[in-house]
Structure formats: structure tokens, C-alpha cells
Amino acid sequence: MDESTFTFTARSAQNPDQMATFTLQGGTVTVQLGNAILERVEHAFDSVQGEEPNRFTNWIEPAATGALQKVMQPISLVDFDANMSGDALNIVAWVRVGGLRLAPIVVTWKQVDNPAGAEAFVAEIQQRKEAVLEDSKIPDVTDYWATWILLGIITTILPLLWWRMLQNRRSG
């Protein structure tokens, strides 16, 4: 695996203050969000909260802040993906809880100021991911919390439905 460092700063062509810096080192990605993106998150919470306190925003703000802090920590390349669509750069990073994928964090720059640099960044991620995936297992369906919750619901409901059908056959 390539242990060298590769750094790319994604910046919006329309608003250069909206930026994030990604540093690849070995099998991880470190993300440093620019002040404009952090201010947008704070502004979103302020506009949702309004004048009077709301229990939902009081609950969701720490969760979102925690997710952003999680992104600030190095992310395994297995949980990180980037692709280009024209001049748009799309980034997806998965937040893990208890070792399982919980939720994706998706960031899109509709038009980056350096498309050639963004394409080189995406190519470098793909190259390093291939090396990492050769060394470790590929995430499967059981790598997501939603799968385990769905399996739990199914294993609870199916026996109940089967028991109810048996009761209906016996009584009918």
C-alpha cells in the first residue's frame, strides 16, 4: 500500500470560501472542513431553531456536531468514496457506530475550481482503495446497522405471523 501523503483541497468555483481539505495517508483520509461549511451547518441549525427552543433541534444538533467531529477523525478508505460527474465532486463518508456503518455523510461541490486536481484525487482514492480492499475484507450487507435492525424485525415478526396462521387453521 502507498504510505505517501496526498492532499487535495476541494473548493467551490462559485464560492471559494466553501472548501474542505482531504489528506490521504496510507489507508485513511483526514478531512478538514473550511469555516464556510461549518458556518452553513451552524446557520442551518439557527434557522431551524428560530426564536423559541425546540426539543427536536436540541436533540439533532449534538448528533450532527458529533457526526462532523467523527468526520474530522481519520476515516478508513473502506468507508470513503469520491467521484466526479462533469465538474461536480461528490464525496461520501460513512459514520460508524459500534463497528457498523450507521449513516453516510454526503458532500457535493457542484463545480470545483480545479477539476483536474479533483479527478487526480478521485483516481488516487480508487487506486489506494483497491490496495486496501486486497488486504482486508470488502464491506458486505451485514456491515450496516439497517441490515441488523431489519433482520431483527423479520425474526420477530415472521414467527408471530406463522403462529397466528397456525391458530387460525386450528380454530377454523
PDB file of C-alpha atoms in Angstrom:
ATOM      1  CA  MET A   1       0.000   0.000   0.000  1.00  0.00           C
ATOM      2  CA  ASP A   2       1.122   3.553  -0.740  1.00  0.00           C
ATOM      3  CA  GLU A   3       2.192   5.277   2.502  1.00  0.00           C
ATOM      4  CA  SER A   4       2.860   8.654   0.864  1.00  0.00           C
ATOM      5  CA  THR A   5       0.694  11.662   1.629  1.00  0.00           C
ATOM      6  CA  PHE A   6      -1.694  13.093  -0.969  1.00  0.00           C
ATOM      7  CA  THR A   7      -3.569  16.305  -0.132  1.00  0.00           C
ATOM      8  CA  PHE A   8      -6.391  17.886  -2.114  1.00  0.00           C
ATOM      9  CA  THR A   9      -8.404  20.992  -1.297  1.00  0.00           C
ATOM     10  CA  ALA A  10     -11.912  20.962  -2.769  1.00  0.00           C
ATOM     11  CA  ARG A  11     -13.137  24.494  -3.327  1.00  0.00           C
ATOM     12  CA  SER A  12     -16.334  25.747  -4.914  1.00  0.00           C
ATOM     13  CA  ALA A  13     -15.815  27.711  -8.135  1.00  0.00           C
ATOM     14  CA  GLN A  14     -18.818  29.931  -7.251  1.00  0.00           C
ATOM     15  CA  ASN A  15     -17.871  30.493  -3.604  1.00  0.00           C
ATOM     16  CA  PRO A  16     -14.166  29.884  -2.912  1.00  0.00           C
ATOM     17  CA  ASP A  17     -14.803  30.173   0.851  1.00  0.00           C
ATOM     18  CA  GLN A  18     -16.661  26.839   0.711  1.00  0.00           C
ATOM     19  CA  MET A  19     -13.835  24.362   0.905  1.00  0.00           C
ATOM     20  CA  ALA A  20     -12.553  21.225   2.556  1.00  0.00           C
ATOM     21  CA  THR A  21      -9.077  19.707   2.611  1.00  0.00           C
ATOM     22  CA  PHE A  22      -8.640  15.949   2.249  1.00  0.00           C
ATOM     23  CA  THR A  23      -5.377  14.264   3.168  1.00  0.00           C
ATOM     24  CA  LEU A  24      -4.762  10.663   2.121  1.00  0.00           C
ATOM     25  CA  GLN A  25      -2.140   8.818   4.106  1.00  0.00           C
ATOM     26  CA  GLY A  26      -1.847   5.085   3.894  1.00  0.00           C
ATOM     27  CA  GLY A  27      -5.328   3.593   4.205  1.00  0.00           C
ATOM     28  CA  THR A  28      -7.032   6.633   5.759  1.00  0.00           C
ATOM     29  CA  VAL A  29      -8.458  10.019   4.783  1.00  0.00           C
ATOM     30  CA  THR A  30      -8.391  13.028   7.091  1.00  0.00           C
ATOM     31  CA  VAL A  31     -10.937  15.762   6.422  1.00  0.00           C
ATOM     32  CA  GLN A  32     -10.598  19.375   7.484  1.00  0.00           C
ATOM     33  CA  LEU A  33     -13.726  21.397   6.784  1.00  0.00           C
ATOM     34  CA  GLY A  34     -13.388  25.055   5.919  1.00  0.00           C
ATOM     35  CA  ASN A  35     -15.013  27.729   8.061  1.00  0.00           C
ATOM     36  CA  ALA A  36     -17.716  28.459   5.453  1.00  0.00           C
ATOM     37  CA  ILE A  37     -19.039  24.888   5.594  1.00  0.00           C
ATOM     38  CA  LEU A  38     -19.066  24.892   9.405  1.00  0.00           C
ATOM     39  CA  GLU A  39     -20.850  28.270   9.373  1.00  0.00           C
ATOM     40  CA  ARG A  40     -23.504  26.860   7.000  1.00  0.00           C
ATOM     41  CA  VAL A  41     -24.183  23.999   9.410  1.00  0.00           C
ATOM     42  CA  GLU A  42     -24.499  26.423  12.332  1.00  0.00           C
ATOM     43  CA  HIS A  43     -26.743  28.704  10.256  1.00  0.00           C
ATOM     44  CA  ALA A  44     -28.966  25.741   9.324  1.00  0.00           C
ATOM     45  CA  PHE A  45     -29.473  24.899  12.992  1.00  0.00           C
ATOM     46  CA  ASP A  46     -30.114  28.537  13.902  1.00  0.00           C
ATOM     47  CA  SER A  47     -32.722  28.916  11.147  1.00  0.00           C
ATOM     48  CA  VAL A  48     -34.480  25.667  12.112  1.00  0.00           C
ATOM     49  CA  GLN A  49     -34.453  26.517  15.794  1.00  0.00           C
ATOM     50  CA  GLY A  50     -35.846  30.032  15.323  1.00  0.00           C
ATOM     51  CA  GLU A  51     -36.856  32.134  18.304  1.00  0.00           C
ATOM     52  CA  GLU A  52     -38.081  29.505  20.737  1.00  0.00           C
ATOM     53  CA  PRO A  53     -36.227  26.331  21.721  1.00  0.00           C
ATOM     54  CA  ASN A  54     -37.307  23.131  20.006  1.00  0.00           C
ATOM     55  CA  ARG A  55     -36.673  19.701  21.505  1.00  0.00           C
ATOM     56  CA  PHE A  56     -36.004  18.155  18.086  1.00  0.00           C
ATOM     57  CA  THR A  57     -33.294  20.674  17.134  1.00  0.00           C
ATOM     58  CA  ASN A  58     -31.837  20.414  20.632  1.00  0.00           C
ATOM     59  CA  TRP A  59     -31.521  16.676  20.037  1.00  0.00           C
ATOM     60  CA  ILE A  60     -30.328  16.746  16.402  1.00  0.00           C
ATOM     61  CA  GLU A  61     -27.697  19.488  16.797  1.00  0.00           C
ATOM     62  CA  PRO A  62     -25.403  17.430  19.081  1.00  0.00           C
ATOM     63  CA  ALA A  63     -25.878  14.410  16.802  1.00  0.00           C
ATOM     64  CA  ALA A  64     -24.858  16.397  13.727  1.00  0.00           C
ATOM     65  CA  THR A  65     -21.982  18.017  15.585  1.00  0.00           C
ATOM     66  CA  GLY A  66     -20.849  14.566  16.696  1.00  0.00           C
ATOM     67  CA  ALA A  67     -21.049  13.336  13.102  1.00  0.00           C
ATOM     68  CA  LEU A  68     -18.948  16.287  11.939  1.00  0.00           C
ATOM     69  CA  GLN A  69     -16.395  15.601  14.676  1.00  0.00           C
ATOM     70  CA  LYS A  70     -16.336  11.969  13.575  1.00  0.00           C
ATOM     71  CA  VAL A  71     -15.511  13.160  10.047  1.00  0.00           C
ATOM     72  CA  MET A  72     -12.627  15.175  11.488  1.00  0.00           C
ATOM     73  CA  GLN A  73     -11.015  11.921  12.632  1.00  0.00           C
ATOM     74  CA  PRO A  74      -9.175   9.807  10.054  1.00  0.00           C
ATOM     75  CA  ILE A  75     -11.618   7.740   8.004  1.00  0.00           C
ATOM     76  CA  SER A  76     -10.730   4.353   6.595  1.00  0.00           C
ATOM     77  CA  LEU A  77     -10.682   4.297   2.791  1.00  0.00           C
ATOM     78  CA  VAL A  78     -13.199   1.447   3.005  1.00  0.00           C
ATOM     79  CA  ASP A  79     -15.709   3.982   4.385  1.00  0.00           C
ATOM     80  CA  PHE A  80     -14.857   6.800   1.962  1.00  0.00           C
ATOM     81  CA  ASP A  81     -15.727   7.333  -1.680  1.00  0.00           C
ATOM     82  CA  ALA A  82     -15.318  10.165  -4.162  1.00  0.00           C
ATOM     83  CA  ASN A  83     -16.341  10.557  -7.780  1.00  0.00           C
ATOM     84  CA  MET A  84     -16.549  13.214 -10.447  1.00  0.00           C
ATOM     85  CA  SER A  85     -19.581  13.985 -12.558  1.00  0.00           C
ATOM     86  CA  GLY A  86     -18.566  16.679 -15.016  1.00  0.00           C
ATOM     87  CA  ASP A  87     -17.118  19.462 -12.851  1.00  0.00           C
ATOM     88  CA  ALA A  88     -19.025  18.250  -9.766  1.00  0.00           C
ATOM     89  CA  LEU A  89     -17.180  16.433  -6.989  1.00  0.00           C
ATOM     90  CA  ASN A  90     -19.217  14.040  -4.842  1.00  0.00           C
ATOM     91  CA  ILE A  91     -17.865  12.761  -1.520  1.00  0.00           C
ATOM     92  CA  VAL A  92     -19.460  10.068   0.657  1.00  0.00           C
ATOM     93  CA  ALA A  93     -18.058   9.181   4.083  1.00  0.00           C
ATOM     94  CA  TRP A  94     -19.722   6.614   6.342  1.00  0.00           C
ATOM     95  CA  VAL A  95     -20.072   7.215  10.083  1.00  0.00           C
ATOM     96  CA  ARG A  96     -19.517   4.014  12.039  1.00  0.00           C
ATOM     97  CA  VAL A  97     -21.047   3.219  15.419  1.00  0.00           C
ATOM     98  CA  GLY A  98     -20.129   0.020  17.189  1.00  0.00           C
ATOM     99  CA  GLY A  99     -18.071  -1.054  14.194  1.00  0.00           C
ATOM    100  CA  LEU A 100     -21.058  -0.948  11.826  1.00  0.00           C
ATOM    101  CA  ARG A 101     -21.983   1.679   9.242  1.00  0.00           C
ATOM    102  CA  LEU A 102     -24.733   3.935  10.552  1.00  0.00           C
ATOM    103  CA  ALA A 103     -25.151   6.863   8.178  1.00  0.00           C
ATOM    104  CA  PRO A 104     -23.436   8.407   5.190  1.00  0.00           C
ATOM    105  CA  ILE A 105     -22.239  11.988   5.148  1.00  0.00           C
ATOM    106  CA  VAL A 106     -22.572  13.290   1.599  1.00  0.00           C
ATOM    107  CA  VAL A 107     -20.900  16.468   0.368  1.00  0.00           C
ATOM    108  CA  THR A 108     -21.153  17.750  -3.206  1.00  0.00           C
ATOM    109  CA  TRP A 109     -19.398  20.630  -4.870  1.00  0.00           C
ATOM    110  CA  LYS A 110     -21.448  21.427  -7.978  1.00  0.00           C
ATOM    111  CA  GLN A 111     -18.445  22.988  -9.643  1.00  0.00           C
ATOM    112  CA  VAL A 112     -14.954  22.663  -8.193  1.00  0.00           C
ATOM    113  CA  ASP A 113     -12.384  25.312  -9.045  1.00  0.00           C
ATOM    114  CA  ASN A 114      -9.804  22.681 -10.048  1.00  0.00           C
ATOM    115  CA  PRO A 115     -11.499  19.786 -11.917  1.00  0.00           C
ATOM    116  CA  ALA A 116      -8.163  18.270 -12.999  1.00  0.00           C
ATOM    117  CA  GLY A 117      -6.978  18.185  -9.374  1.00  0.00           C
ATOM    118  CA  ALA A 118     -10.305  16.681  -8.284  1.00  0.00           C
ATOM    119  CA  GLU A 119     -10.002  13.955 -10.930  1.00  0.00           C
ATOM    120  CA  ALA A 120      -6.464  13.182  -9.739  1.00  0.00           C
ATOM    121  CA  PHE A 121      -7.808  12.995  -6.151  1.00  0.00           C
ATOM    122  CA  VAL A 122     -10.592  10.593  -7.182  1.00  0.00           C
ATOM    123  CA  ALA A 123      -8.102   8.441  -9.132  1.00  0.00           C
ATOM    124  CA  GLU A 124      -5.734   8.337  -6.132  1.00  0.00           C
ATOM    125  CA  ILE A 125      -8.583   7.281  -3.829  1.00  0.00           C
ATOM    126  CA  GLN A 126      -9.607   4.487  -6.203  1.00  0.00           C
ATOM    127  CA  GLN A 127      -6.010   3.264  -6.510  1.00  0.00           C
ATOM    128  CA  ARG A 128      -5.497   3.227  -2.732  1.00  0.00           C
ATOM    129  CA  LYS A 129      -8.899   1.637  -2.109  1.00  0.00           C
ATOM    130  CA  GLU A 130      -8.006  -1.238  -4.420  1.00  0.00           C
ATOM    131  CA  ALA A 131      -4.835  -1.835  -2.410  1.00  0.00           C
ATOM    132  CA  VAL A 132      -6.726  -1.643   0.907  1.00  0.00           C
ATOM    133  CA  LEU A 133      -9.531  -3.924  -0.281  1.00  0.00           C
ATOM    134  CA  GLU A 134      -6.999  -6.536  -1.370  1.00  0.00           C
ATOM    135  CA  ASP A 135      -5.643  -6.580   2.195  1.00  0.00           C
ATOM    136  CA  SER A 136      -8.978  -6.537   4.039  1.00  0.00           C
ATOM    137  CA  LYS A 137     -12.470  -7.848   3.609  1.00  0.00           C
ATOM    138  CA  ILE A 138     -14.919  -5.996   1.416  1.00  0.00           C
ATOM    139  CA  PRO A 139     -17.860  -4.493   3.345  1.00  0.00           C
ATOM    140  CA  ASP A 140     -20.934  -6.622   2.923  1.00  0.00           C
ATOM    141  CA  VAL A 141     -24.616  -6.274   3.737  1.00  0.00           C
ATOM    142  CA  THR A 142     -24.019  -7.152   7.403  1.00  0.00           C
ATOM    143  CA  ASP A 143     -21.699  -4.140   7.722  1.00  0.00           C
ATOM    144  CA  TYR A 144     -24.721  -1.804   8.142  1.00  0.00           C
ATOM    145  CA  TRP A 145     -26.889  -1.167  11.197  1.00  0.00           C
ATOM    146  CA  ALA A 146     -30.004  -1.033   8.999  1.00  0.00           C
ATOM    147  CA  THR A 147     -29.453  -4.655   7.931  1.00  0.00           C
ATOM    148  CA  TRP A 148     -29.265  -5.877  11.524  1.00  0.00           C
ATOM    149  CA  ILE A 149     -32.357  -3.889  12.507  1.00  0.00           C
ATOM    150  CA  LEU A 150     -34.273  -5.304   9.533  1.00  0.00           C
ATOM    151  CA  LEU A 151     -33.142  -8.845  10.379  1.00  0.00           C
ATOM    152  CA  GLY A 152     -34.249  -8.312  13.989  1.00  0.00           C
ATOM    153  CA  ILE A 153     -37.686  -7.155  12.883  1.00  0.00           C
ATOM    154  CA  ILE A 154     -38.062 -10.058  10.453  1.00  0.00           C
ATOM    155  CA  THR A 155     -37.017 -12.660  13.011  1.00  0.00           C
ATOM    156  CA  THR A 156     -39.540 -11.219  15.444  1.00  0.00           C
ATOM    157  CA  ILE A 157     -42.496 -10.777  13.080  1.00  0.00           C
ATOM    158  CA  LEU A 158     -42.250 -13.955  10.976  1.00  0.00           C
ATOM    159  CA  PRO A 159     -42.624 -16.390  13.917  1.00  0.00           C
ATOM    160  CA  LEU A 160     -45.575 -14.344  15.202  1.00  0.00           C
ATOM    161  CA  LEU A 161     -47.274 -14.432  11.790  1.00  0.00           C
ATOM    162  CA  TRP A 162     -46.610 -18.149  11.457  1.00  0.00           C
ATOM    163  CA  TRP A 163     -48.031 -18.810  14.950  1.00  0.00           C
ATOM    164  CA  ARG A 164     -51.123 -16.721  14.113  1.00  0.00           C
ATOM    165  CA  MET A 165     -51.695 -18.693  10.877  1.00  0.00           C
ATOM    166  CA  LEU A 166     -51.482 -21.944  12.853  1.00  0.00           C
ATOM    167  CA  GLN A 167     -54.019 -20.610  15.378  1.00  0.00           C
ATOM    168  CA  ASN A 168     -56.406 -19.626  12.559  1.00  0.00           C
ATOM    169  CA  ARG A 169     -56.132 -23.076  10.930  1.00  0.00           C
ATOM    170  CA  ARG A 170     -56.829 -24.853  14.225  1.00  0.00           C
ATOM    171  CA  SER A 171     -59.826 -22.699  15.076  1.00  0.00           C
ATOM    172  CA  GLY A 172     -61.263 -22.739  11.534  1.00  0.00           C
TER     173      GLY A 172
END
